[in-house]
Coordinates of N, CA, C and O in Angstrom, one line a residue:
V1 N 20.6 40.1 -0.3 CA 20.3 39.2 0.8 C 19.1 38.4 0.5 O 18.0 39.0 0.1
E2 N 19.1 37.1 0.6 CA 18.0 36.3 0.3 C 17.1 36.2 1.5 O 17.5 36.1 2.6
R3 N 15.8 36.4 1.3 CA 14.8 36.4 2.3 C 14.4 35.0 2.7 O 14.3 34.1 1.9
C4 N 14.1 34.8 4.0 CA 13.6 33.5 4.5 C 12.2 33.3 3.9 O 11.4 34.2 3.9
Q5 N 11.9 32.1 3.4 CA 10.6 31.8 2.9 C 10.1 30.6 3.7 O 10.2 29.4 3.3
P6 N 9.5 30.9 4.9 CA 9.0 29.8 5.8 C 7.9 29.0 5.1 O 7.1 29.5 4.4
Q7 N 7.8 27.7 5.5 CA 6.8 26.9 5.0 C 6.3 26.1 6.3 O 7.0 25.7 7.1
V8 N 5.0 25.9 6.3 CA 4.4 25.0 7.3 C 3.9 23.8 6.6 O 3.0 23.9 5.7
L9 N 4.4 22.7 7.0 CA 4.0 21.4 6.4 C 3.4 20.5 7.4 O 4.2 19.8 8.2
P10 N 2.1 20.3 7.5 CA 1.5 19.4 8.5 C 1.9 18.0 8.2 O 2.1 17.6 7.1
V11 N 2.0 17.2 9.3 CA 2.4 15.8 9.2 C 1.4 15.0 10.0 O 1.6 14.6 11.1
P12 N 0.2 14.7 9.4 CA -0.8 13.9 10.1 C -0.5 12.4 10.1 O -1.2 11.6 9.4
E13 N 0.4 12.0 10.9 CA 0.9 10.6 10.9 C 0.6 9.9 12.2 O 1.3 9.0 12.6
G14 N -0.3 10.5 13.0 CA -0.7 9.9 14.3 C 0.5 10.0 15.3 O 1.2 10.9 15.3
N15 N 0.7 8.9 16.1 CA 1.7 8.9 17.1 C 3.1 9.0 16.5 O 4.0 9.4 17.2
A16 N 3.3 8.7 15.3 CA 4.6 8.7 14.7 C 4.9 10.1 14.0 O 6.0 10.2 13.4
A17 N 4.0 11.0 14.1 CA 4.2 12.3 13.3 C 5.4 13.0 13.7 O 6.1 13.6 12.8
G18 N 5.8 13.1 14.9 CA 7.0 13.8 15.3 C 8.3 13.2 14.7 O 9.1 13.9 14.1
L19 N 8.4 11.9 14.7 CA 9.5 11.2 14.0 C 9.5 11.4 12.5 O 10.6 11.6 11.9
V20 N 8.3 11.3 11.9 CA 8.2 11.5 10.5 C 8.6 12.9 10.1 O 9.4 13.1 9.1
A21 N 8.2 13.9 10.9 CA 8.5 15.3 10.6 C 10.0 15.5 10.8 O 10.6 16.2 10.0
L22 N 10.6 14.9 11.8 CA 12.1 15.0 12.0 C 12.8 14.4 10.8 O 13.8 15.0 10.3
E23 N 12.4 13.2 10.4 CA 13.0 12.6 9.2 C 12.9 13.5 8.0 O 13.9 13.6 7.2
R24 N 11.8 14.1 7.7 CA 11.6 15.0 6.6 C 12.5 16.2 6.7 O 13.0 16.7 5.7
A25 N 12.6 16.7 7.9 CA 13.5 17.9 8.1 C 14.9 17.5 7.8 O 15.6 18.3 7.1
I26 N 15.4 16.4 8.3 CA 16.8 16.0 8.0 C 17.0 15.8 6.5 O 18.0 16.2 6.0
A27 N 16.0 15.2 5.8 CA 16.1 15.0 4.4 C 16.2 16.3 3.7 O 17.0 16.5 2.7
A28 N 15.4 17.3 4.1 CA 15.5 18.6 3.5 C 16.8 19.3 3.7 O 17.3 20.0 2.8
L29 N 17.4 19.2 4.9 CA 18.7 19.7 5.2 C 19.8 19.0 4.4 O 20.6 19.7 3.8
Q30 N 19.7 17.7 4.3 CA 20.7 17.0 3.5 C 20.7 17.3 2.0 O 21.7 17.4 1.3
A31 N 19.4 17.6 1.5 CA 19.3 18.0 0.1 C 19.6 19.5 -0.1 O 19.4 20.0 -1.2
R32 N 19.9 20.2 0.9 CA 20.2 21.6 0.9 C 19.0 22.5 0.4 O 19.2 23.5 -0.2
R33 N 17.8 22.0 0.7 CA 16.6 22.8 0.4 C 16.4 23.9 1.4 O 15.6 24.8 1.2
C34 N 17.1 23.8 2.5 CA 17.0 24.8 3.6 C 18.2 24.6 4.5 O 18.9 23.7 4.4
D35 N 18.4 25.6 5.4 CA 19.5 25.6 6.3 C 19.0 25.3 7.7 O 19.8 24.9 8.6
V36 N 17.7 25.6 8.0 CA 17.2 25.4 9.4 C 15.7 24.9 9.2 O 15.0 25.4 8.4
C37 N 15.4 23.9 10.0 CA 14.0 23.4 10.1 C 13.6 23.5 11.6 O 14.4 23.1 12.5
I38 N 12.4 23.9 11.8 CA 11.8 23.8 13.1 C 10.7 22.7 13.1 O 9.8 22.8 12.3
V39 N 11.0 21.7 13.8 CA 10.0 20.6 13.9 C 9.2 20.7 15.2 O 9.8 20.9 16.3
G40 N 7.9 20.8 15.0 CA 7.1 21.0 16.2 C 5.9 20.1 16.3 O 5.5 19.5 15.2
G41 N 5.4 19.9 17.4 CA 4.3 19.0 17.6 C 3.4 19.5 18.7 O 3.9 20.1 19.7
V42 N 2.1 19.2 18.6 CA 1.1 19.6 19.6 C 0.2 18.4 19.9 O 0.0 17.6 19.0
D43 N -0.3 18.4 21.1 CA -1.2 17.4 21.4 C -2.3 18.0 22.3 O -2.0 18.9 23.1
S44 N -3.5 17.7 22.0 CA -4.7 18.3 22.7 C -5.8 17.3 22.8 O -6.1 16.6 21.9
F45 N -6.4 17.3 23.9 CA -7.6 16.5 24.1 C -8.8 17.4 24.0 O -9.3 18.1 24.9
S46 N -9.3 17.6 22.7 CA -10.4 18.5 22.4 C -11.6 17.7 21.8 O -12.6 18.4 21.5
D47 N -11.5 16.4 21.7 CA -12.6 15.6 21.1 C -13.7 15.5 22.2 O -13.5 14.8 23.2
A48 N -14.8 16.1 22.0 CA -15.9 16.1 23.0 C -16.4 14.7 23.3 O -16.6 14.4 24.5
D49 N -16.5 13.8 22.3 CA -16.9 12.5 22.5 C -16.0 11.7 23.4 O -16.4 10.9 24.3
L50 N -14.7 11.9 23.1 CA -13.6 11.2 23.9 C -13.7 11.7 25.4 O -13.6 10.9 26.3
L51 N -13.8 13.0 25.6 CA -13.8 13.5 26.9 C -15.0 13.0 27.7 O -14.9 12.7 28.9
E52 N -16.2 13.0 27.0 CA -17.4 12.5 27.6 C -17.2 11.0 28.0 O -17.6 10.6 29.1
Q53 N -16.6 10.2 27.1 CA -16.4 8.8 27.4 C -15.5 8.6 28.6 O -15.8 7.8 29.5
L54 N -14.4 9.4 28.7 CA -13.5 9.3 29.8 C -14.2 9.7 31.1 O -13.9 9.1 32.2
D55 N -15.0 10.8 31.0 CA -15.7 11.2 32.2 C -16.7 10.2 32.7 O -16.8 9.9 33.9
E56 N -17.4 9.5 31.8 CA -18.4 8.5 32.2 C -17.7 7.3 32.8 O -18.2 6.6 33.7
Q57 N -16.4 7.0 32.4 CA -15.7 5.9 33.0 C -15.0 6.3 34.3 O -14.3 5.5 34.9
G58 N -15.1 7.6 34.7 CA -14.5 8.1 35.9 C -13.0 8.3 35.8 O -12.3 8.2 36.8
R59 N -12.5 8.5 34.5 CA -11.1 8.6 34.3 C -10.6 10.0 34.2 O -9.4 10.3 34.1
L60 N -11.5 11.0 34.3 CA -11.2 12.4 34.3 C -11.1 12.9 35.7 O -11.8 12.5 36.6
L61 N -10.2 13.9 35.9 CA -10.0 14.5 37.2 C -11.3 15.3 37.5 O -11.7 16.1 36.7
S62 N -11.9 15.0 38.6 CA -13.1 15.8 39.0 C -13.2 15.6 40.6 O -12.4 15.0 41.2
A63 N -14.3 16.2 41.1 CA -14.5 16.1 42.5 C -14.8 14.7 42.9 O -14.5 14.2 44.0
A64 N -15.4 13.9 42.0 CA -15.7 12.5 42.2 C -14.5 11.6 42.0 O -14.5 10.4 42.4
S65 N -13.5 12.0 41.2 CA -12.4 11.2 40.8 C -11.1 12.0 41.0 O -10.6 12.6 40.1
R66 N -10.6 11.9 42.3 CA -9.4 12.7 42.6 C -8.1 12.3 41.8 O -7.2 13.1 41.7
W67 N -8.1 11.0 41.4 CA -6.9 10.5 40.8 C -7.0 10.4 39.3 O -6.3 9.8 38.6
G68 N -8.0 11.1 38.7 CA -8.3 11.0 37.3 C -7.3 11.8 36.5 O -6.4 12.5 37.0
F69 N -7.5 11.7 35.2 CA -6.6 12.4 34.2 C -7.1 13.8 34.0 O -8.3 14.0 33.8
A70 N -6.2 14.8 34.0 CA -6.5 16.2 33.8 C -6.2 16.5 32.3 O -5.0 16.6 31.9
P71 N -7.2 16.5 31.4 CA -6.9 16.7 30.0 C -6.3 18.1 29.8 O -6.7 19.1 30.5
G72 N -5.4 18.2 28.9 CA -4.8 19.5 28.6 C -4.2 19.5 27.2 O -4.5 18.7 26.4
E73 N -3.2 20.4 27.1 CA -2.5 20.5 25.8 C -1.0 20.5 26.1 O -0.6 20.9 27.1
G74 N -0.3 20.1 25.1 CA 1.2 20.1 25.2 C 1.8 20.4 23.8 O 1.1 20.2 22.8
A75 N 3.0 21.0 23.8 CA 3.7 21.3 22.6 C 5.2 21.2 22.8 O 5.7 21.3 23.9
G76 N 5.9 20.9 21.7 CA 7.3 20.8 21.8 C 7.9 21.2 20.4 O 7.2 21.0 19.4
M77 N 9.0 21.9 20.4 CA 9.7 22.3 19.2 C 11.1 22.0 19.2 O 11.8 21.9 20.3
L78 N 11.7 21.7 18.1 CA 13.1 21.4 17.9 C 13.7 22.1 16.7 O 13.1 21.9 15.6
A79 N 14.7 22.8 16.8 CA 15.4 23.4 15.7 C 16.5 22.5 15.2 O 17.3 22.0 16.0
V80 N 16.5 22.2 13.9 CA 17.5 21.3 13.3 C 18.2 22.1 12.2 O 17.5 22.7 11.4
C81 N 19.5 22.1 12.3 CA 20.3 23.0 11.4 C 21.3 22.2 10.6 O 21.8 21.2 11.1
S82 N 21.6 22.8 9.5 CA 22.7 22.1 8.7 C 24.1 22.6 9.2 O 24.1 23.7 9.9
P83 N 25.1 21.9 9.0 CA 26.4 22.3 9.5 C 27.0 23.5 8.7 O 27.8 24.2 9.2
W84 N 26.4 23.8 7.6 CA 26.9 25.0 6.8 C 26.0 26.2 7.2 O 26.2 27.3 6.9

């Protein structure tokens, strides 16, 4: 029985990273380099300078700005499989 050899390949392509990662996963499946790919993405507002700037502009959710943006994190994953 052949063991699974997972790889993590970061795709630092900005806003297009998810689509670039999906394209690479499909290419790997078509080339039969693997049978399953998990394409994942995360987004986080952790840049202190950006958060400070948003706060100074009144764009963050706070007691002073009820309709502001609540910074947080998000993630999504997609399993892409070969037909074989």
